[in-house]
Amino acid sequence: MPRTRRRPGLRTLLTALLAGVTPLLAALLLTAPSAQAASLTEVTGFGANPSNLRMYVYRPDSAPARPAVLVAVHYCTGSGPAFYSGTEFASLADRYGFLVIYPSATRSGGCFDVSSPQALKRGGGSDPVGIMSMVTYAQQHYGADPARVFVTGASSGAMMTNVLLGDYPDVFKAGAAFMGVPFGCFATTDGSEWNSACANGTVIRTPQQWGDLARGAYPGYNGPRPRMQVWHGTEDTTLRYPNFGEEIKQWTDVLGVSQTPAFTDHPQSTWTRTRYGGTGTQAPVEAVSIQGTGHTLPTSGMAARAISFFGLDSTTTPPPTDPPTTPPAGACRVAYTTSAWNTGLTASITVTNTGTAPIDGWALAFTLPAGQTITSGWNATFSPTSGAVTARNVAYNSTLAPGASTTLGFQANHTGNTGNPASFNLNGTACQMN
């Protein structure tokens, strides 16, 4: 007798369906990305990249439509993701809303190129060009603010911080270098990436020599220069402590401020902090020496100090236009007088702040007539000595209150032309002339 086949009941069908669907649902739940949490993202095809760097971006949920940008550069043997997870910059980005770019070196050893001739000049090639492509990409695709671009790094990344400020002074507003060396110190010509003399702290130069190396990366540039913060441990045996002092020499010269600290304090018992050219949190140059510490920076709390130096420790968003970092046009006036003789002259320059806000740190740019060469100066530092010259404040006249004036001057040789400069720019702004 044939056996009658019974149809499966509804309960049996549902059980079978759920048995098959449940694993799929579980897999989807496990692999679905979080809808609310920001994460590190790799970007490919970001532009010119001659040394095959990789680009990682952290855009916090708190980022405004026009965020500031911090380029955070890792140490040798490191990577962008390792620097993201091993430092506090991402958590600070969550708090203050800035975008972080983490470049990642792919060459053997994981170091950045801070030594080749290509790396040590603007647009020369190698890693700096790739990092600049990342910054441009962030501006084009994330709406990043080109007026608020900063860079920091540790060890190899600190050396790259120095390099980027020399190569691209018009792009970066400030840098913070943890355990670095001056721009150009690591230079080699034999293809080697390591300079033992520099690493051992035996490359010693004058401030002018160091300054000329940084300025030489972008010949002819006379605009504002980025501020610099440097950190070093006294017991560093990888990039030895004398490099700390050489960095201070370089950047005080580049920024035209005195090498004598305007301010000294001890934020922690083992820290000695000095500021040059100003006493505030955003002085032109800040240096922090850590007693008894080796090649282990940054440690807890140091990243926050760097963010404060940059001025990023605020949730206030600037207006959606490129905010000026200098007084508006017409906010300065220059009076220029000369006294000449057969082969020489002296010039007196009076600069007046005609704006409504104080100027804290200034650079007066002008072009000397052909044949004039400065031999000495007072109340400012002058560089170079002919052609397109920039006079930068010294410590005691760095601040100009509204309506205040300062007088500076120089003595020069000439070959017959005793004329005056045609124009003056203060911090990139054209000045009226008396």
mmCIF file of C-alpha atoms in Angstrom, residues 146-430:
data_model
loop_
_atom_site.group_PDB
_atom_site.id
_atom_site.type_symbol
_atom_site.label_atom_id
_atom_site.label_comp_id
_atom_site.label_asym_id
_atom_site.label_seq_id
_atom_site.Cartn_x
_atom_site.Cartn_y
_atom_site.Cartn_z
ATOM 1 C CA PRO A 146 43.808 76.106 3.184
ATOM 2 C CA ALA A 147 44.476 78.839 5.735
ATOM 3 C CA ARG A 148 44.708 76.301 8.593
ATOM 4 C CA VAL A 149 47.129 73.545 7.589
ATOM 5 C CA PHE A 150 49.567 72.216 10.211
ATOM 6 C CA VAL A 151 52.093 69.389 10.463
ATOM 7 C CA THR A 152 53.537 67.310 13.280
ATOM 8 C CA GLY A 153 55.628 64.179 13.492
ATOM 9 C CA ALA A 154 57.934 62.020 15.592
ATOM 10 C CA SER A 155 61.538 61.062 14.741
ATOM 11 C CA SER A 156 61.529 60.550 10.952
ATOM 12 C CA GLY A 157 58.181 62.359 10.966
ATOM 13 C CA ALA A 158 59.699 65.210 12.979
ATOM 14 C CA MET A 159 62.456 65.520 10.400
ATOM 15 C CA MET A 160 59.780 65.611 7.697
ATOM 16 C CA THR A 161 58.000 68.338 9.673
ATOM 17 C CA ASN A 162 61.154 70.459 9.405
ATOM 18 C CA VAL A 163 61.431 69.652 5.687
ATOM 19 C CA LEU A 164 57.817 70.553 4.894
ATOM 20 C CA LEU A 165 58.092 73.911 6.668
ATOM 21 C CA GLY A 166 61.145 74.711 4.560
ATOM 22 C CA ASP A 167 59.744 73.438 1.251
ATOM 23 C CA TYR A 168 56.217 74.802 1.622
ATOM 24 C CA PRO A 169 56.223 77.840 3.974
ATOM 25 C CA ASP A 170 53.188 79.219 2.150
ATOM 26 C CA VAL A 171 51.120 76.088 2.874
ATOM 27 C CA PHE A 172 51.813 75.224 6.522
ATOM 28 C CA LYS A 173 50.956 77.686 9.267
ATOM 29 C CA ALA A 174 52.951 75.937 12.000
ATOM 30 C CA GLY A 175 54.729 72.692 12.823
ATOM 31 C CA ALA A 176 55.522 70.624 15.915
ATOM 32 C CA ALA A 177 58.548 68.322 15.704
ATOM 33 C CA PHE A 178 59.038 65.598 18.344
ATOM 34 C CA MET A 179 62.696 64.436 18.330
ATOM 35 C CA GLY A 180 63.736 65.923 14.995
ATOM 36 C CA VAL A 181 66.714 67.602 13.362
ATOM 37 C CA PRO A 182 66.967 70.910 11.478
ATOM 38 C CA PHE A 183 65.971 71.248 7.844
ATOM 39 C CA GLY A 184 68.881 70.056 5.686
ATOM 40 C CA CYS A 185 70.813 68.435 8.527
ATOM 41 C CA PHE A 186 70.155 64.919 7.214
ATOM 42 C CA ALA A 187 71.110 65.803 3.633
ATOM 43 C CA THR A 188 73.090 63.189 1.689
ATOM 44 C CA THR A 189 74.276 63.008 -1.917
ATOM 45 C CA ASP A 190 75.146 59.301 -2.197
ATOM 46 C CA GLY A 191 71.623 57.924 -2.123
ATOM 47 C CA SER A 192 71.834 56.979 1.548
ATOM 48 C CA GLU A 193 68.846 57.762 3.768
ATOM 49 C CA TRP A 194 70.938 57.995 6.951
ATOM 50 C CA ASN A 195 73.315 60.768 8.014
ATOM 51 C CA SER A 196 75.282 59.590 11.057
ATOM 52 C CA ALA A 197 76.924 62.955 11.728
ATOM 53 C CA CYS A 198 73.545 64.648 11.981
ATOM 54 C CA ALA A 199 71.985 61.825 13.999
ATOM 55 C CA ASN A 200 74.864 62.016 16.467
ATOM 56 C CA GLY A 201 74.428 65.765 16.908
ATOM 57 C CA THR A 202 77.812 66.728 15.478
ATOM 58 C CA VAL A 203 76.509 68.952 12.651
ATOM 59 C CA ILE A 204 76.802 72.426 14.133
ATOM 60 C CA ARG A 205 76.106 75.597 12.141
ATOM 61 C CA THR A 206 75.393 79.245 12.784
ATOM 62 C CA PRO A 207 71.780 80.429 12.907
ATOM 63 C CA GLN A 208 72.308 82.243 9.593
ATOM 64 C CA GLN A 209 73.658 79.077 7.939
ATOM 65 C CA TRP A 210 70.734 77.002 9.175
ATOM 66 C CA GLY A 211 68.304 79.718 8.175
ATOM 67 C CA ASP A 212 69.778 79.956 4.694
ATOM 68 C CA LEU A 213 69.320 76.193 4.236
ATOM 69 C CA ALA A 214 65.605 76.422 5.033
ATOM 70 C CA ARG A 215 65.088 79.569 2.971
ATOM 71 C CA GLY A 216 66.968 78.008 0.048
ATOM 72 C CA ALA A 217 64.284 75.344 -0.359
ATOM 73 C CA TYR A 218 61.980 77.965 -1.897
ATOM 74 C CA PRO A 219 64.174 80.675 -3.444
ATOM 75 C CA GLY A 220 62.571 84.077 -3.794
ATOM 76 C CA TYR A 221 59.792 83.469 -1.280
ATOM 77 C CA ASN A 222 59.224 86.537 0.908
ATOM 78 C CA GLY A 223 55.888 85.787 2.530
ATOM 79 C CA PRO A 224 55.072 84.847 6.127
ATOM 80 C CA ARG A 225 56.880 81.830 7.586
ATOM 81 C CA PRO A 226 55.281 79.103 9.716
ATOM 82 C CA ARG A 227 55.797 79.020 13.464
ATOM 83 C CA MET A 228 57.694 76.088 14.950
ATOM 84 C CA GLN A 229 57.505 74.028 18.141
ATOM 85 C CA VAL A 230 60.321 71.563 18.876
ATOM 86 C CA TRP A 231 60.549 68.807 21.520
ATOM 87 C CA HIS A 232 63.522 66.651 22.558
ATOM 88 C CA GLY A 233 64.605 64.371 25.366
ATOM 89 C CA THR A 234 68.023 65.035 26.902
ATOM 90 C CA GLU A 235 68.925 61.311 26.817
ATOM 91 C CA ASP A 236 67.971 60.660 23.200
ATOM 92 C CA THR A 237 70.587 58.289 21.723
ATOM 93 C CA THR A 238 68.963 57.963 18.282
ATOM 94 C CA LEU A 239 68.775 61.618 17.225
ATOM 95 C CA ARG A 240 70.950 63.163 19.885
ATOM 96 C CA TYR A 241 70.044 66.148 21.993
ATOM 97 C CA PRO A 242 72.338 68.769 20.325
ATOM 98 C CA ASN A 243 69.925 68.698 17.393
ATOM 99 C CA PHE A 244 67.377 70.389 19.656
ATOM 100 C CA GLY A 245 69.551 73.478 19.992
ATOM 101 C CA GLU A 246 70.337 73.504 16.281
ATOM 102 C CA GLU A 247 66.601 73.469 15.468
ATOM 103 C CA ILE A 248 66.109 76.458 17.760
ATOM 104 C CA LYS A 249 68.922 78.282 15.972
ATOM 105 C CA GLN A 250 67.405 77.560 12.579
ATOM 106 C CA TRP A 251 63.834 78.574 13.228
ATOM 107 C CA THR A 252 64.595 81.667 15.284
ATOM 108 C CA ASP A 253 66.714 82.829 12.346
ATOM 109 C CA VAL A 254 64.070 81.922 9.761
ATOM 110 C CA LEU A 255 61.420 83.779 11.765
ATOM 111 C CA GLY A 256 63.730 86.689 12.532
ATOM 112 C CA VAL A 257 63.486 86.534 16.319
ATOM 113 C CA SER A 258 66.106 86.639 19.055
ATOM 114 C CA GLN A 259 67.751 83.424 20.247
ATOM 115 C CA THR A 260 67.370 84.716 23.788
ATOM 116 C CA PRO A 261 64.164 83.304 25.278
ATOM 117 C CA ALA A 262 61.409 85.814 25.886
ATOM 118 C CA PHE A 263 59.754 83.361 28.290
ATOM 119 C CA THR A 264 60.824 80.284 30.285
ATOM 120 C CA ASP A 265 58.784 77.972 32.492
ATOM 121 C CA HIS A 266 58.413 74.349 33.651
ATOM 122 C CA PRO A 267 54.939 72.941 32.789
ATOM 123 C CA GLN A 268 56.034 69.674 34.422
ATOM 124 C CA SER A 269 58.947 68.983 36.766
ATOM 125 C CA THR A 270 61.141 67.482 34.027
ATOM 126 C CA TRP A 271 60.109 69.926 31.291
ATOM 127 C CA THR A 272 61.822 73.200 30.431
ATOM 128 C CA ARG A 273 59.834 75.284 27.978
ATOM 129 C CA THR A 274 61.286 78.355 26.269
ATOM 130 C CA ARG A 275 59.568 80.752 23.889
ATOM 131 C CA TYR A 276 61.258 83.014 21.373
ATOM 132 C CA GLY A 277 59.924 86.186 19.793
ATOM 133 C CA GLY A 278 56.880 86.229 22.082
ATOM 134 C CA THR A 279 55.591 85.046 25.437
ATOM 135 C CA GLY A 280 52.182 83.645 24.517
ATOM 136 C CA THR A 281 50.984 80.155 23.670
ATOM 137 C CA GLN A 282 51.523 80.811 19.968
ATOM 138 C CA ALA A 283 54.958 82.435 20.040
ATOM 139 C CA PRO A 284 56.978 82.256 16.795
ATOM 140 C CA VAL A 285 59.213 79.502 18.227
ATOM 141 C CA GLU A 286 58.587 77.265 21.232
ATOM 142 C CA ALA A 287 61.018 74.629 22.500
ATOM 143 C CA VAL A 288 60.394 71.975 25.167
ATOM 144 C CA SER A 289 63.310 70.008 26.632
ATOM 145 C CA ILE A 290 62.443 66.840 28.571
ATOM 146 C CA GLN A 291 65.032 65.943 31.228
ATOM 147 C CA GLY A 292 66.107 62.291 31.436
ATOM 148 C CA THR A 293 63.973 61.123 28.498
ATOM 149 C CA GLY A 294 65.164 59.185 25.459
ATOM 150 C CA HIS A 295 63.741 58.630 21.990
ATOM 151 C CA THR A 296 60.160 58.064 23.169
ATOM 152 C CA LEU A 297 58.165 61.204 22.349
ATOM 153 C CA PRO A 298 55.375 62.192 22.252
ATOM 154 C CA THR A 299 54.128 60.869 25.561
ATOM 155 C CA SER A 300 50.762 61.492 27.174
ATOM 156 C CA GLY A 301 49.658 65.121 27.151
ATOM 157 C CA MET A 302 52.270 66.345 24.660
ATOM 158 C CA ALA A 303 49.986 66.147 21.630
ATOM 159 C CA ALA A 304 47.537 68.463 23.394
ATOM 160 C CA ARG A 305 50.347 71.007 23.864
ATOM 161 C CA ALA A 306 51.069 70.873 20.151
ATOM 162 C CA ILE A 307 47.392 71.389 19.318
ATOM 163 C CA SER A 308 47.344 74.398 21.634
ATOM 164 C CA PHE A 309 50.462 75.815 19.925
ATOM 165 C CA PHE A 310 48.654 75.468 16.592
ATOM 166 C CA GLY A 311 45.581 77.218 17.987
ATOM 167 C CA LEU A 312 43.351 74.229 17.198
ATOM 168 C CA ASP A 313 42.099 73.738 20.761
ATOM 169 C CA SER A 314 38.850 75.539 20.070
ATOM 170 C CA THR A 315 35.537 74.408 18.653
ATOM 171 C CA THR A 316 34.920 77.857 17.179
ATOM 172 C CA THR A 317 34.747 77.639 13.398
ATOM 173 C CA PRO A 318 36.164 80.578 11.407
ATOM 174 C CA PRO A 319 34.055 82.203 8.684
ATOM 175 C CA PRO A 320 33.731 80.250 5.409
ATOM 176 C CA THR A 321 36.311 82.339 3.599
ATOM 177 C CA ASP A 322 40.072 82.080 3.727
ATOM 178 C CA PRO A 323 40.615 84.036 6.950
ATOM 179 C CA PRO A 324 43.555 86.441 6.834
ATOM 180 C CA THR A 325 46.400 85.621 9.187
ATOM 181 C CA THR A 326 47.647 89.221 8.909
ATOM 182 C CA PRO A 327 46.027 92.644 9.273
ATOM 183 C CA PRO A 328 43.715 93.639 6.397
ATOM 184 C CA ALA A 329 45.002 95.676 3.466
ATOM 185 C CA GLY A 330 45.758 99.269 4.333
ATOM 186 C CA ALA A 331 46.350 98.496 8.024
ATOM 187 C CA CYS A 332 49.953 99.696 7.972
ATOM 188 C CA ARG A 333 51.897 102.793 6.950
ATOM 189 C CA VAL A 334 55.615 103.127 6.190
ATOM 190 C CA ALA A 335 57.836 106.208 6.248
ATOM 191 C CA TYR A 336 61.217 105.699 4.556
ATOM 192 C CA THR A 337 64.112 108.172 4.537
ATOM 193 C CA THR A 338 67.723 107.809 3.403
ATOM 194 C CA SER A 339 70.995 109.649 3.779
ATOM 195 C CA ALA A 340 73.524 108.787 1.047
ATOM 196 C CA TRP A 341 77.166 109.417 0.274
ATOM 197 C CA ASN A 342 79.482 108.327 -2.548
ATOM 198 C CA THR A 343 79.314 104.531 -2.032
ATOM 199 C CA GLY A 344 77.023 104.104 0.962
ATOM 200 C CA LEU A 345 73.738 105.089 2.556
ATOM 201 C CA THR A 346 71.700 104.688 5.704
ATOM 202 C CA ALA A 347 67.959 104.097 5.661
ATOM 203 C CA SER A 348 65.407 104.720 8.406
ATOM 204 C CA ILE A 349 62.052 102.909 8.236
ATOM 205 C CA THR A 350 59.109 103.722 10.499
ATOM 206 C CA VAL A 351 56.258 101.197 10.469
ATOM 207 C CA THR A 352 52.877 102.163 11.924
ATOM 208 C CA ASN A 353 49.981 99.813 12.679
ATOM 209 C CA THR A 354 46.972 101.710 11.335
ATOM 210 C CA GLY A 355 44.573 98.834 11.999
ATOM 211 C CA THR A 356 42.315 98.190 14.972
ATOM 212 C CA ALA A 357 43.946 94.962 16.172
ATOM 213 C CA PRO A 358 47.423 94.433 17.637
ATOM 214 C CA ILE A 359 50.110 92.823 15.468
ATOM 215 C CA ASP A 360 52.048 90.117 17.332
ATOM 216 C CA GLY A 361 55.126 89.321 15.256
ATOM 217 C CA TRP A 362 55.819 91.081 11.977
ATOM 218 C CA ALA A 363 57.795 90.741 8.757
ATOM 219 C CA LEU A 364 58.282 93.756 6.474
ATOM 220 C CA ALA A 365 59.066 92.810 2.863
ATOM 221 C CA PHE A 366 60.526 95.184 0.274
ATOM 222 C CA THR A 367 62.863 95.111 -2.728
ATOM 223 C CA LEU A 368 66.086 97.121 -2.659
ATOM 224 C CA PRO A 369 67.042 98.930 -5.877
ATOM 225 C CA ALA A 370 69.757 97.236 -7.929
ATOM 226 C CA GLY A 371 73.264 97.738 -6.563
ATOM 227 C CA GLN A 372 72.257 98.253 -2.921
ATOM 228 C CA THR A 373 73.556 95.726 -0.363
ATOM 229 C CA ILE A 374 72.849 95.870 3.371
ATOM 230 C CA THR A 375 75.963 95.704 5.552
ATOM 231 C CA SER A 376 74.362 96.139 8.984
ATOM 232 C CA GLY A 377 70.981 96.815 10.545
ATOM 233 C CA TRP A 378 69.249 97.693 13.785
ATOM 234 C CA ASN A 379 65.913 96.989 15.498
ATOM 235 C CA ALA A 380 65.238 94.126 13.041
ATOM 236 C CA THR A 381 66.933 91.232 11.297
ATOM 237 C CA PHE A 382 67.364 91.617 7.520
ATOM 238 C CA SER A 383 67.569 88.684 5.105
ATOM 239 C CA PRO A 384 68.828 88.420 2.433
ATOM 240 C CA THR A 385 71.027 91.517 2.166
ATOM 241 C CA SER A 386 70.040 92.535 -1.365
ATOM 242 C CA GLY A 387 67.171 92.163 -3.787
ATOM 243 C CA ALA A 388 63.906 91.030 -2.189
ATOM 244 C CA VAL A 389 64.569 91.659 1.528
ATOM 245 C CA THR A 390 62.505 90.808 4.595
ATOM 246 C CA ALA A 391 63.013 92.683 7.864
ATOM 247 C CA ARG A 392 61.704 90.722 10.846
ATOM 248 C CA ASN A 393 61.009 91.964 14.352
ATOM 249 C CA VAL A 394 63.306 91.345 17.293
ATOM 250 C CA ALA A 395 62.002 90.298 20.696
ATOM 251 C CA TYR A 396 61.517 93.782 22.134
ATOM 252 C CA ASN A 397 59.447 95.223 19.256
ATOM 253 C CA SER A 398 57.470 92.165 18.153
ATOM 254 C CA THR A 399 54.088 93.611 19.176
ATOM 255 C CA LEU A 400 52.548 96.700 17.580
ATOM 256 C CA ALA A 401 49.396 97.952 19.267
ATOM 257 C CA PRO A 402 46.825 99.789 17.134
ATOM 258 C CA GLY A 403 48.312 103.186 16.272
ATOM 259 C CA ALA A 404 51.781 102.209 17.515
ATOM 260 C CA SER A 405 54.967 102.617 15.483
ATOM 261 C CA THR A 406 58.429 101.093 15.464
ATOM 262 C CA THR A 407 61.546 102.393 13.730
ATOM 263 C CA LEU A 408 64.229 100.210 12.216
ATOM 264 C CA GLY A 409 67.032 100.823 9.807
ATOM 265 C CA PHE A 410 70.124 99.652 8.006
ATOM 266 C CA GLN A 411 73.379 100.754 6.417
ATOM 267 C CA ALA A 412 74.119 99.677 2.853
ATOM 268 C CA ASN A 413 76.642 99.951 0.059
ATOM 269 C CA HIS A 414 75.475 101.098 -3.366
ATOM 270 C CA THR A 415 76.855 101.318 -6.893
ATOM 271 C CA GLY A 416 75.176 104.598 -7.803
ATOM 272 C CA ASN A 417 71.466 103.946 -7.347
ATOM 273 C CA THR A 418 70.377 105.496 -4.035
ATOM 274 C CA GLY A 419 66.637 105.250 -4.707
ATOM 275 C CA ASN A 420 63.940 103.950 -2.366
ATOM 276 C CA PRO A 421 62.016 100.649 -2.533
ATOM 277 C CA ALA A 422 58.848 100.999 -4.575
ATOM 278 C CA SER A 423 56.552 99.314 -2.045
ATOM 279 C CA PHE A 424 56.370 97.639 1.363
ATOM 280 C CA ASN A 425 54.325 94.696 2.609
ATOM 281 C CA LEU A 426 53.771 93.958 6.302
ATOM 282 C CA ASN A 427 52.916 90.297 6.941
ATOM 283 C CA GLY A 428 51.900 90.047 3.282
ATOM 284 C CA THR A 429 49.696 93.174 3.355
ATOM 285 C CA ALA A 430 50.525 96.243 1.229
#
